[in-house]
Amino acid sequence: MRYLFLICFLFFAGLFSGCVEDTNLTKYDKYYNVSFEKVSQIEKVELPEAEDQSSKKITSVVNVNPGDINKLTLEDCRVLALQNNLEMQVLAYRPQIARESLKSAHARFEPSFIAGFSYAMNDYPEEYTETKNLDYYAQLQMPMITGGRLSFNMPLSKTETQGTYYYNDEFTGQLVTFDSQNTYYNSNVRMQLSQPLLRGAGTDVNTHSIRLASYNFKSSMAQGKLSAMMVIKGVETAYWNLYYAQEVLKVREMDYELAKAQYERTRRMLEQNKAMQIDLLRAESTMSQKEAGMGSAYRNLRITRRALKQVLNAEGLEVDSDSIVEAVSEPVAVKYELDKGPLLEYAMENRMELLDYELQLASQESTLDFDKNSLLPYLSLDYTYSFRAMGSTFSGTMDMLDNRALNDHRVGMSLTVPLGNRAAKAAYRGSLLAMERLKLNKQQQEITIKNDVLSAIEELEAGWNDIVTMDNSVKIALRAYEAEQRQYDLGVQNYTELLLARNTYLGAMLERLSYLVKYQNLQVNLCYQVGGLNEAARLGIE
């Protein structure tokens, strides 16, 4: 039973002091609690397909050549970019730094152990006395999340005195001297509690710095997620640009082959007197122009390959390497049933810009309450319990401590009232103004997001209409070209009209291809505007 009081005291101290967890991100989130998954994972956006598809699904113009080395799907490129993109690697340090700051904020409530000793020797020549003091002390200080402080102090001192003393003998009148040596031990064990009652009191006030660090960590995660989405958007844009360049090259190659075949056909017709010499020259000139167009398409393909490799930054796919990347994912050209209500609601829930504003507002609200508490005067309740012991031997002193024969209790209160308190008042007014500014910024961001989502919806619907229109234009242009070819083969049509019909057909094919790729980017943009990914599984940001 002799140590029951000490055990209860230490239990109470641990309950309110060093128990603050540095890994729990939500324990002190009084104002805004957001899950870790929300800021670390990018969700898939489901775009429902319309039941009535006005046009068939459009695939690539020419089949993908299976002979290239690095065949990459869109999902491959997303993963490679998130793993190797230099911008993502730089941004990955922000959450790590913020996490360390959060741990530092939690460390405020760590207990401290203080120990030491001192030795002193004093001479008193008037009395021929020498005193030696050896002091030991050990102290445990424990900050509490209520704002108070607990401390347990156990000092021990050993004092030795030796010297020559004298006095006058009242009978003989002579000066009598004698030597003396004494040793005694002294200890005064103290347990102290100091608790503020107004300013600085309460768990909400004292965990303010932890909340700020937690919100800052989640904000850095949200910004990292937003940056990851921007990187993915850039990857998908570069991917579909590469796909477009591949298909354009194939169309240009097909165009060249048609021009070459037309040249051979015109040469044979000239030999049969079914064509004129000028037609052969025109066919030869056309073949030369188509060859130049094919070379231009090939140069553009190399440029778009390097652009994709730059974003991926993957080993073996360096920008200056001779490696070839090929986009093999097919574009999706289906009509979506877009309901602006659910999409706007999804955007309000998942856009990281709004989440970041929510975290800023939560941080500012916590700061506002903290500054409001600073307006109060400082009133502190102090209590000290101690028990003393003194003896000529160490064991005797310890026994006396164990019995706690000499007990002291002390209770007091102290009040500090700042006159004017202008600094605290100015800080509080500043927090109020900052809160109002953040609310207005958040409202403005909501309006901007709504406009972006609605614009993205309209652009995607218009993109589908463009695809349907161009699909019909390609079919009409193809029938016109085939009719002109039959007329030319029969000798009733000149080469100029045939060339015009073929260029119209090939131009329609290229324009349909451009609208098809644009439609992919419009899908990406819509999903980005609502805060998700298109046609993708969930991606986690570590």
Short mmCIF file of N, CA, C and O in Angstrom, two decimals, residues 240-346:
data_model
loop_
_atom_site.label_atom_id
_atom_site.label_comp_id
_atom_site.label_asym_id
_atom_site.label_seq_id
_atom_site.Cartn_x
_atom_site.Cartn_y
_atom_site.Cartn_z
N TRP A 240 -3.52 10.29 -76.54
CA TRP A 240 -4.43 10.39 -77.69
C TRP A 240 -3.84 11.23 -78.81
O TRP A 240 -4.17 11.01 -79.98
N ASN A 241 -2.94 12.14 -78.50
CA ASN A 241 -2.21 12.84 -79.56
C ASN A 241 -1.33 11.87 -80.33
O ASN A 241 -1.20 11.96 -81.56
N LEU A 242 -0.71 10.93 -79.59
CA LEU A 242 0.10 9.91 -80.26
C LEU A 242 -0.79 9.01 -81.12
O LEU A 242 -0.43 8.68 -82.26
N TYR A 243 -1.92 8.63 -80.55
CA TYR A 243 -2.85 7.80 -81.33
C TYR A 243 -3.27 8.52 -82.60
O TYR A 243 -3.31 7.92 -83.69
N TYR A 244 -3.58 9.79 -82.50
CA TYR A 244 -3.98 10.58 -83.66
C TYR A 244 -2.85 10.63 -84.69
O TYR A 244 -3.08 10.46 -85.90
N ALA A 245 -1.61 10.86 -84.21
CA ALA A 245 -0.47 10.92 -85.14
C ALA A 245 -0.26 9.58 -85.84
O ALA A 245 0.07 9.53 -87.04
N GLN A 246 -0.45 8.47 -85.09
CA GLN A 246 -0.33 7.14 -85.71
C GLN A 246 -1.36 6.96 -86.82
O GLN A 246 -1.03 6.50 -87.93
N GLU A 247 -2.59 7.32 -86.50
CA GLU A 247 -3.66 7.12 -87.48
C GLU A 247 -3.51 8.06 -88.67
O GLU A 247 -3.80 7.68 -89.81
N VAL A 248 -3.06 9.29 -88.42
CA VAL A 248 -2.83 10.22 -89.54
C VAL A 248 -1.78 9.66 -90.47
O VAL A 248 -1.90 9.75 -91.71
N LEU A 249 -0.70 9.11 -89.89
CA LEU A 249 0.36 8.53 -90.73
C LEU A 249 -0.20 7.39 -91.57
O LEU A 249 0.13 7.27 -92.77
N LYS A 250 -1.05 6.57 -90.97
CA LYS A 250 -1.63 5.46 -91.74
C LYS A 250 -2.53 5.97 -92.86
O LYS A 250 -2.54 5.41 -93.96
N VAL A 251 -3.28 7.03 -92.57
CA VAL A 251 -4.12 7.61 -93.61
C VAL A 251 -3.25 8.21 -94.71
O VAL A 251 -3.55 8.06 -95.92
N ARG A 252 -2.18 8.88 -94.33
CA ARG A 252 -1.27 9.45 -95.33
C ARG A 252 -0.60 8.36 -96.16
O ARG A 252 -0.40 8.53 -97.39
N GLU A 253 -0.26 7.26 -95.51
CA GLU A 253 0.32 6.14 -96.28
C GLU A 253 -0.70 5.57 -97.24
O GLU A 253 -0.38 5.26 -98.41
N MET A 254 -1.94 5.43 -96.77
CA MET A 254 -3.00 4.95 -97.65
C MET A 254 -3.24 5.94 -98.79
O MET A 254 -3.44 5.53 -99.95
N ASP A 255 -3.17 7.21 -98.47
CA ASP A 255 -3.36 8.25 -99.50
C ASP A 255 -2.26 8.16 -100.54
O ASP A 255 -2.50 8.30 -101.75
N TYR A 256 -1.03 7.94 -100.06
CA TYR A 256 0.09 7.82 -101.00
C TYR A 256 -0.08 6.59 -101.89
O TYR A 256 0.18 6.65 -103.11
N GLU A 257 -0.50 5.47 -101.27
CA GLU A 257 -0.68 4.26 -102.06
C GLU A 257 -1.78 4.45 -103.10
O GLU A 257 -1.69 3.95 -104.23
N LEU A 258 -2.85 5.15 -102.74
CA LEU A 258 -3.91 5.44 -103.72
C LEU A 258 -3.39 6.31 -104.85
O LEU A 258 -3.72 6.10 -106.04
N ALA A 259 -2.59 7.33 -104.47
CA ALA A 259 -2.02 8.20 -105.51
C ALA A 259 -1.09 7.43 -106.42
O ALA A 259 -1.05 7.65 -107.65
N LYS A 260 -0.30 6.52 -105.84
CA LYS A 260 0.62 5.70 -106.63
C LYS A 260 -0.15 4.77 -107.56
O LYS A 260 0.20 4.63 -108.76
N ALA A 261 -1.20 4.16 -107.01
CA ALA A 261 -2.02 3.28 -107.85
C ALA A 261 -2.72 4.08 -108.94
O ALA A 261 -2.86 3.61 -110.08
N GLN A 262 -3.14 5.30 -108.62
CA GLN A 262 -3.80 6.14 -109.63
C GLN A 262 -2.82 6.53 -110.73
O GLN A 262 -3.20 6.61 -111.90
N TYR A 263 -1.57 6.77 -110.32
CA TYR A 263 -0.54 7.08 -111.33
C TYR A 263 -0.36 5.91 -112.29
O TYR A 263 -0.28 6.10 -113.52
N GLU A 264 -0.27 4.69 -111.75
CA GLU A 264 -0.10 3.52 -112.60
C GLU A 264 -1.32 3.32 -113.51
O GLU A 264 -1.20 2.97 -114.68
N ARG A 265 -2.52 3.55 -112.95
CA ARG A 265 -3.73 3.40 -113.73
C ARG A 265 -3.78 4.44 -114.86
O ARG A 265 -4.14 4.12 -116.00
N THR A 266 -3.37 5.67 -114.56
CA THR A 266 -3.38 6.72 -115.57
C THR A 266 -2.34 6.44 -116.65
O THR A 266 -2.58 6.70 -117.85
N ARG A 267 -1.19 5.88 -116.23
CA ARG A 267 -0.16 5.55 -117.23
C ARG A 267 -0.67 4.49 -118.20
O ARG A 267 -0.44 4.58 -119.42
N ARG A 268 -1.37 3.51 -117.68
CA ARG A 268 -1.91 2.46 -118.56
C ARG A 268 -3.01 3.02 -119.47
O ARG A 268 -3.11 2.66 -120.65
N MET A 269 -3.84 3.91 -118.91
CA MET A 269 -4.88 4.52 -119.71
C MET A 269 -4.29 5.39 -120.80
O MET A 269 -4.84 5.49 -121.91
N LEU A 270 -3.15 6.05 -120.51
CA LEU A 270 -2.49 6.86 -121.53
C LEU A 270 -1.97 5.98 -122.66
O LEU A 270 -2.05 6.35 -123.85
N GLU A 271 -1.46 4.80 -122.31
CA GLU A 271 -0.97 3.87 -123.33
C GLU A 271 -2.13 3.38 -124.21
O GLU A 271 -1.92 3.04 -125.38
N GLN A 272 -3.33 3.36 -123.64
CA GLN A 272 -4.50 2.92 -124.39
C GLN A 272 -5.27 4.09 -125.01
O GLN A 272 -6.38 3.92 -125.50
N ASN A 273 -4.64 5.29 -124.92
CA ASN A 273 -5.24 6.51 -125.46
C ASN A 273 -6.58 6.85 -124.79
O ASN A 273 -7.46 7.47 -125.39
N LYS A 274 -6.74 6.44 -123.54
CA LYS A 274 -7.93 6.78 -122.77
C LYS A 274 -7.70 7.96 -121.83
O LYS A 274 -8.63 8.38 -121.14
N ALA A 275 -6.48 8.46 -121.79
CA ALA A 275 -6.15 9.60 -120.94
C ALA A 275 -5.16 10.48 -121.68
O ALA A 275 -4.51 10.05 -122.65
N MET A 276 -5.01 11.71 -121.19
CA MET A 276 -4.09 12.65 -121.81
C MET A 276 -2.79 12.71 -121.02
O MET A 276 -2.72 12.30 -119.86
N GLN A 277 -1.78 13.29 -121.67
CA GLN A 277 -0.46 13.40 -121.02
C GLN A 277 -0.55 14.28 -119.78
O GLN A 277 0.13 14.02 -118.79
N ILE A 278 -1.39 15.29 -119.83
CA ILE A 278 -1.53 16.18 -118.67
C ILE A 278 -2.07 15.44 -117.46
O ILE A 278 -1.74 15.75 -116.31
N ASP A 279 -2.93 14.44 -117.70
CA ASP A 279 -3.45 13.65 -116.59
C ASP A 279 -2.34 12.86 -115.91
O ASP A 279 -2.33 12.72 -114.68
N LEU A 280 -1.40 12.35 -116.70
CA LEU A 280 -0.28 11.60 -116.12
C LEU A 280 0.61 12.53 -115.29
O LEU A 280 1.08 12.15 -114.21
N LEU A 281 0.85 13.75 -115.80
CA LEU A 281 1.66 14.70 -115.05
C LEU A 281 0.98 15.08 -113.74
O LEU A 281 1.62 15.23 -112.70
N ARG A 282 -0.34 15.27 -113.82
CA ARG A 282 -1.09 15.60 -112.60
C ARG A 282 -1.02 14.45 -111.59
O ARG A 282 -0.88 14.65 -110.39
N ALA A 283 -1.14 13.21 -112.08
CA ALA A 283 -1.07 12.05 -111.19
C ALA A 283 0.32 11.94 -110.56
O ALA A 283 0.44 11.60 -109.37
N GLU A 284 1.35 12.22 -111.35
CA GLU A 284 2.72 12.17 -110.81
C GLU A 284 2.93 13.26 -109.77
O GLU A 284 3.55 13.04 -108.71
N SER A 285 2.40 14.47 -110.03
CA SER A 285 2.53 15.57 -109.08
C SER A 285 1.77 15.25 -107.79
O SER A 285 2.26 15.52 -106.67
N THR A 286 0.58 14.66 -107.96
CA THR A 286 -0.20 14.28 -106.78
C THR A 286 0.54 13.25 -105.94
O THR A 286 0.57 13.33 -104.70
N MET A 287 1.15 12.27 -106.61
CA MET A 287 1.89 11.23 -105.88
C MET A 287 3.06 11.84 -105.11
O MET A 287 3.33 11.47 -103.97
N SER A 288 3.73 12.84 -105.71
CA SER A 288 4.83 13.52 -105.02
C SER A 288 4.32 14.30 -103.80
O SER A 288 4.95 14.29 -102.73
N GLN A 289 3.18 14.97 -103.93
CA GLN A 289 2.60 15.72 -102.81
C GLN A 289 2.19 14.78 -101.68
O GLN A 289 2.40 15.08 -100.49
N LYS A 290 1.61 13.64 -102.06
CA LYS A 290 1.20 12.69 -101.02
C LYS A 290 2.41 12.11 -100.30
O LYS A 290 2.36 11.82 -99.10
N GLU A 291 3.49 11.92 -100.99
CA GLU A 291 4.72 11.42 -100.36
C GLU A 291 5.25 12.44 -99.35
O GLU A 291 5.70 12.09 -98.26
N ALA A 292 5.18 13.75 -99.75
CA ALA A 292 5.61 14.80 -98.82
C ALA A 292 4.70 14.85 -97.60
O ALA A 292 5.16 15.04 -96.47
N GLY A 293 3.39 14.67 -97.81
CA GLY A 293 2.46 14.64 -96.67
C GLY A 293 2.74 13.47 -95.75
O GLY A 293 2.60 13.59 -94.51
N MET A 294 3.13 12.34 -96.32
CA MET A 294 3.47 11.18 -95.51
C MET A 294 4.71 11.44 -94.67
O MET A 294 4.78 11.07 -93.49
N GLY A 295 5.70 12.14 -95.25
CA GLY A 295 6.90 12.49 -94.48
C GLY A 295 6.58 13.45 -93.35
O GLY A 295 7.12 13.32 -92.24
N SER A 296 5.70 14.41 -93.61
CA SER A 296 5.30 15.35 -92.56
C SER A 296 4.57 14.63 -91.43
O SER A 296 4.79 14.93 -90.24
N ALA A 297 3.71 13.68 -91.77
CA ALA A 297 2.99 12.92 -90.75
C ALA A 297 3.96 12.08 -89.92
O ALA A 297 3.78 11.93 -88.70
N TYR A 298 5.01 11.56 -90.55
CA TYR A 298 5.98 10.75 -89.81
C TYR A 298 6.77 11.62 -88.84
O TYR A 298 7.05 11.22 -87.71
N ARG A 299 7.12 12.83 -89.24
CA ARG A 299 7.84 13.74 -88.32
C ARG A 299 6.95 14.11 -87.14
O ARG A 299 7.41 14.17 -85.99
N ASN A 300 5.67 14.34 -87.39
CA ASN A 300 4.76 14.65 -86.30
C ASN A 300 4.59 13.46 -85.36
O ASN A 300 4.46 13.64 -84.14
N LEU A 301 4.65 12.26 -85.90
CA LEU A 301 4.57 11.07 -85.07
C LEU A 301 5.76 10.99 -84.13
O LEU A 301 5.61 10.66 -82.94
N ARG A 302 6.94 11.28 -84.62
CA ARG A 302 8.14 11.25 -83.76
C ARG A 302 8.02 12.29 -82.64
O ARG A 302 8.42 12.03 -81.49
N ILE A 303 7.48 13.46 -82.98
CA ILE A 303 7.33 14.52 -81.96
C ILE A 303 6.35 14.08 -80.87
O ILE A 303 6.61 14.26 -79.67
N THR A 304 5.22 13.51 -81.25
CA THR A 304 4.23 13.09 -80.26
C THR A 304 4.74 11.90 -79.44
O THR A 304 4.38 11.77 -78.26
N ARG A 305 5.56 11.06 -80.03
CA ARG A 305 6.17 9.97 -79.26
C ARG A 305 7.06 10.53 -78.16
O ARG A 305 7.02 10.07 -77.02
N ARG A 306 7.89 11.50 -78.53
CA ARG A 306 8.77 12.10 -77.52
C ARG A 306 7.97 12.80 -76.43
O ARG A 306 8.34 12.77 -75.25
N ALA A 307 6.86 13.44 -76.82
CA ALA A 307 6.04 14.12 -75.82
C ALA A 307 5.48 13.13 -74.81
O ALA A 307 5.44 13.40 -73.60
N LEU A 308 5.02 11.97 -75.28
CA LEU A 308 4.50 10.96 -74.36
C LEU A 308 5.62 10.39 -73.49
O LEU A 308 5.44 10.20 -72.27
N LYS A 309 6.78 10.14 -74.08
CA LYS A 309 7.89 9.60 -73.30
C LYS A 309 8.36 10.61 -72.26
O LYS A 309 8.80 10.21 -71.16
N GLN A 310 8.26 11.89 -72.57
CA GLN A 310 8.64 12.90 -71.59
C GLN A 310 7.73 12.85 -70.36
O GLN A 310 8.19 12.97 -69.23
N VAL A 311 6.44 12.66 -70.60
CA VAL A 311 5.51 12.60 -69.47
C VAL A 311 5.70 11.31 -68.68
O VAL A 311 5.65 11.31 -67.45
N LEU A 312 5.96 10.20 -69.38
CA LEU A 312 6.12 8.92 -68.69
C LEU A 312 7.43 8.86 -67.91
O LEU A 312 7.46 8.36 -66.78
N ASN A 313 8.52 9.32 -68.52
CA ASN A 313 9.83 9.34 -67.86
C ASN A 313 10.20 7.96 -67.33
O ASN A 313 10.78 7.81 -66.24
N ALA A 314 9.87 6.92 -68.08
CA ALA A 314 10.11 5.55 -67.63
C ALA A 314 11.45 5.05 -68.13
O ALA A 314 11.98 5.51 -69.16
N GLU A 315 12.01 4.10 -67.40
CA GLU A 315 13.29 3.51 -67.80
C GLU A 315 13.11 2.76 -69.11
O GLU A 315 12.18 1.97 -69.29
N GLY A 316 14.00 3.01 -70.04
CA GLY A 316 13.92 2.41 -71.37
C GLY A 316 13.10 3.21 -72.35
O GLY A 316 13.11 2.92 -73.54
N LEU A 317 12.38 4.22 -71.84
CA LEU A 317 11.57 5.07 -72.71
C LEU A 317 12.02 6.53 -72.56
O LEU A 317 11.20 7.44 -72.54
N GLU A 318 13.33 6.73 -72.44
CA GLU A 318 13.84 8.08 -72.29
C GLU A 318 13.58 8.89 -73.55
O GLU A 318 13.44 8.35 -74.64
N VAL A 319 13.53 10.21 -73.38
CA VAL A 319 13.22 11.09 -74.51
C VAL A 319 14.27 10.96 -75.61
O VAL A 319 13.93 10.98 -76.80
N ASP A 320 15.53 10.82 -75.22
CA ASP A 320 16.60 10.77 -76.21
C ASP A 320 16.89 9.35 -76.69
O ASP A 320 17.86 9.12 -77.42
N SER A 321 16.08 8.37 -76.26
CA SER A 321 16.32 6.99 -76.69
C SER A 321 15.65 6.74 -78.04
O SER A 321 14.80 7.51 -78.49
N ASP A 322 16.07 5.65 -78.67
CA ASP A 322 15.49 5.26 -79.96
C ASP A 322 14.28 4.35 -79.79
O ASP A 322 13.76 3.81 -80.78
N SER A 323 13.85 4.15 -78.55
CA SER A 323 12.72 3.26 -78.31
C SER A 323 11.45 3.86 -78.92
O SER A 323 11.28 5.07 -79.00
N ILE A 324 10.58 2.97 -79.37
CA ILE A 324 9.33 3.36 -80.02
C ILE A 324 8.17 2.97 -79.12
O ILE A 324 8.10 1.86 -78.61
N VAL A 325 7.28 3.93 -78.90
CA VAL A 325 6.06 3.64 -78.15
C VAL A 325 4.88 3.72 -79.11
O VAL A 325 4.87 4.52 -80.04
N GLU A 326 3.93 2.85 -78.86
CA GLU A 326 2.75 2.81 -79.72
C GLU A 326 1.51 2.75 -78.84
O GLU A 326 1.43 1.99 -77.88
N ALA A 327 0.53 3.58 -79.15
CA ALA A 327 -0.74 3.59 -78.44
C ALA A 327 -1.65 2.53 -79.03
O ALA A 327 -1.94 2.55 -80.22
N VAL A 328 -2.06 1.57 -78.21
CA VAL A 328 -2.87 0.46 -78.71
C VAL A 328 -4.29 0.48 -78.16
O VAL A 328 -5.13 -0.30 -78.62
N SER A 329 -4.58 1.33 -77.19
CA SER A 329 -5.95 1.41 -76.69
C SER A 329 -6.84 2.08 -77.73
O SER A 329 -6.45 3.08 -78.35
N GLU A 330 -8.03 1.51 -77.91
CA GLU A 330 -8.96 2.05 -78.89
C GLU A 330 -9.78 3.19 -78.26
O GLU A 330 -10.16 3.11 -77.09
N PRO A 331 -10.03 4.23 -79.02
CA PRO A 331 -10.89 5.30 -78.50
C PRO A 331 -12.32 4.83 -78.32
O PRO A 331 -12.79 3.95 -79.03
N VAL A 332 -12.97 5.41 -77.33
CA VAL A 332 -14.37 5.08 -77.04
C VAL A 332 -15.24 6.19 -77.59
O VAL A 332 -15.12 7.34 -77.19
N ALA A 333 -16.10 5.83 -78.53
CA ALA A 333 -16.99 6.82 -79.12
C ALA A 333 -18.41 6.33 -78.99
O ALA A 333 -18.97 5.73 -79.91
N VAL A 334 -18.96 6.55 -77.82
CA VAL A 334 -20.36 6.21 -77.58
C VAL A 334 -21.04 7.43 -76.99
O VAL A 334 -20.40 8.30 -76.39
N LYS A 335 -22.31 7.48 -77.16
CA LYS A 335 -23.07 8.58 -76.61
C LYS A 335 -23.38 8.32 -75.14
O LYS A 335 -23.77 7.21 -74.77
N TYR A 336 -23.18 9.34 -74.30
CA TYR A 336 -23.43 9.21 -72.87
C TYR A 336 -24.71 9.93 -72.48
O TYR A 336 -25.06 10.97 -73.06
N GLU A 337 -25.39 9.35 -71.49
CA GLU A 337 -26.58 9.97 -70.95
C GLU A 337 -26.13 10.85 -69.77
O GLU A 337 -25.95 10.35 -68.66
N LEU A 338 -25.93 12.11 -70.04
CA LEU A 338 -25.34 13.01 -69.06
C LEU A 338 -26.42 13.78 -68.32
O LEU A 338 -27.16 14.57 -68.92
N ASP A 339 -26.50 13.54 -67.02
CA ASP A 339 -27.43 14.25 -66.16
C ASP A 339 -26.62 15.24 -65.33
O ASP A 339 -25.79 14.83 -64.50
N LYS A 340 -26.82 16.52 -65.56
CA LYS A 340 -25.97 17.52 -64.92
C LYS A 340 -26.13 17.55 -63.40
O LYS A 340 -25.18 17.90 -62.70
N GLY A 341 -27.31 17.16 -62.90
CA GLY A 341 -27.53 17.18 -61.45
C GLY A 341 -26.57 16.29 -60.69
O GLY A 341 -25.82 16.74 -59.82
N PRO A 342 -26.55 14.97 -60.99
CA PRO A 342 -25.61 14.08 -60.29
C PRO A 342 -24.15 14.43 -60.54
O PRO A 342 -23.32 14.28 -59.65
N LEU A 343 -23.82 14.90 -61.75
CA LEU A 343 -22.43 15.26 -62.03
C LEU A 343 -22.00 16.47 -61.22
O LEU A 343 -20.87 16.52 -60.71
N LEU A 344 -22.87 17.45 -61.09
CA LEU A 344 -22.54 18.61 -60.26
C LEU A 344 -22.40 18.21 -58.79
O LEU A 344 -21.49 18.67 -58.09
N GLU A 345 -23.28 17.33 -58.35
CA GLU A 345 -23.19 16.86 -56.96
C GLU A 345 -21.89 16.08 -56.74
O GLU A 345 -21.23 16.22 -55.71
N TYR A 346 -21.52 15.26 -57.71
CA TYR A 346 -20.28 14.50 -57.62
C TYR A 346 -19.08 15.44 -57.58
O TYR A 346 -18.13 15.23 -56.82
#
